[in-house]
XYZ file of C-alpha atoms in Angstrom:
145
model
C -0.646 51.387 -57.664
C 2.048 53.992 -57.228
C 3.622 51.982 -54.397
C 3.789 48.937 -56.633
C 5.580 50.884 -59.319
C 7.954 52.368 -56.738
C 8.756 48.878 -55.451
C 9.414 47.559 -58.961
C 11.677 50.510 -59.707
C 13.378 50.013 -56.328
C 13.991 46.338 -57.077
C 15.543 47.217 -60.434
C 17.836 49.655 -58.674
C 16.516 52.878 -60.205
C 14.943 54.152 -56.995
C 16.112 57.246 -55.113
C 15.272 55.527 -51.800
C 17.338 52.742 -50.306
C 15.282 49.495 -49.771
C 17.177 48.906 -46.529
C 15.628 52.121 -45.164
C 12.182 50.538 -45.530
C 13.325 47.444 -43.623
C 14.856 49.588 -40.864
C 11.643 51.634 -40.556
C 9.576 48.441 -40.356
C 11.854 46.994 -37.637
C 11.589 50.278 -35.688
C 7.787 50.105 -35.859
C 7.831 46.500 -34.550
C 10.149 47.461 -31.675
C 7.918 50.411 -30.736
C 4.800 48.236 -30.728
C 6.564 45.617 -28.568
C 7.658 48.333 -26.109
C 4.078 49.613 -25.929
C 2.842 46.108 -25.095
C 5.515 45.726 -22.400
C 4.730 49.112 -20.844
C 1.008 48.367 -20.852
C 1.713 45.053 -19.087
C 3.768 46.859 -16.429
C 0.915 49.280 -15.744
C -1.776 46.604 -15.726
C -3.455 45.723 -12.447
C -2.972 42.263 -11.066
C -6.242 40.740 -9.940
C -6.278 37.679 -7.710
C -8.732 35.048 -8.810
C -9.991 32.796 -6.034
C -9.076 29.429 -7.448
C -9.288 27.214 -4.373
C -11.897 24.596 -4.880
C -14.599 24.017 -2.295
C -13.613 21.638 0.486
C -15.864 18.752 1.440
C -16.140 17.394 4.977
C -16.975 13.697 5.150
C -19.177 12.490 8.023
C -18.980 8.778 8.786
C -20.553 6.495 11.374
C -18.622 3.207 11.129
C -20.263 0.057 12.430
C -17.311 -2.262 11.789
C -13.530 -2.020 11.839
C -13.378 -2.595 8.074
C -14.862 0.875 7.539
C -11.792 2.422 9.191
C -9.833 1.927 5.980
C -12.418 3.978 4.074
C -11.964 6.771 6.620
C -8.180 6.558 6.146
C -8.659 6.762 2.368
C -10.678 9.962 2.798
C -7.835 11.461 4.835
C -5.307 10.376 2.202
C -7.463 12.250 -0.331
C -7.004 15.362 1.864
C -10.610 15.501 3.058
C -11.505 16.250 6.681
C -13.555 13.486 8.312
C -15.966 13.633 11.232
C -16.289 10.180 12.789
C -19.369 9.502 14.900
C -18.774 6.564 17.251
C -21.624 7.246 19.691
C -23.474 4.049 18.751
C -20.400 1.821 18.331
C -19.218 -0.710 20.894
C -16.543 0.675 23.211
C -13.750 -1.695 22.066
C -14.611 -1.147 18.383
C -14.631 2.622 18.866
C -11.214 2.479 20.555
C -9.721 0.373 17.736
C -11.121 2.710 15.060
C -9.865 5.832 16.837
C -6.428 4.248 17.278
C -6.235 3.252 13.609
C -7.432 6.619 12.289
C -5.210 8.491 14.754
C -2.204 6.609 13.404
C -3.218 7.375 9.842
C -3.709 11.035 10.695
C -0.330 11.208 12.396
C 1.386 9.536 9.424
C -0.197 12.119 7.096
C 0.921 15.006 9.372
C -2.728 15.790 10.111
C -4.526 16.607 13.333
C -7.415 15.251 15.344
C -9.832 16.721 17.834
C -12.548 15.257 19.985
C -15.643 17.266 19.184
C -18.111 15.577 21.502
C -18.850 12.357 23.318
C -17.810 9.714 20.775
C -17.418 12.255 17.948
C -13.978 13.000 16.508
C -12.677 15.344 13.850
C -9.703 14.100 11.810
C -8.112 16.545 9.381
C -5.253 16.209 6.888
C -2.279 18.554 6.871
C -3.978 21.126 4.603
C -6.662 21.894 7.232
C -6.078 23.712 10.502
C -8.188 23.142 13.621
C -8.728 26.115 15.895
C -10.895 26.695 18.943
C -11.114 26.404 22.712
C -11.489 22.625 22.810
C -8.196 22.243 20.935
C -6.365 24.071 23.715
C -8.022 21.881 26.366
C -7.018 18.709 24.518
C -3.457 19.954 24.130
C -3.237 20.552 27.899
C -4.454 16.989 28.551
C -1.965 15.554 26.049
C -4.720 14.285 23.761
C -3.885 16.575 20.847
C -0.694 16.516 18.836
C 0.591 18.796 16.161
C 3.740 18.684 14.049
């Protein structure tokens, strides 16, 4: 109640205190609180949150050349694809590998022969490492940009 009376008297101009002093004190308090927030942010620990989503590997066993486009679409979606051509006809397997190899190359990806008739095609966001990669590179069957 006393503060209300003091404010009314201050507004009328009969106050001993200057109303600008109150405004200056309030601004100083705001500045101090902002500086405290800034200093607490500087001292805060930065914690890394693992935000990479889980990667899916697609395994496909195409029985016709038309399925090669689906494999290419998976690579365009940045998913690694394992292609099993063990049961495919030799000419069909060659055509599919050629098509997917071209797609992989165009997407700056990589490929690796994993086994007899089994190939791993990966987009640019996936790295292939291992002994077989080095063997394929020596034979000229593996490319990398």
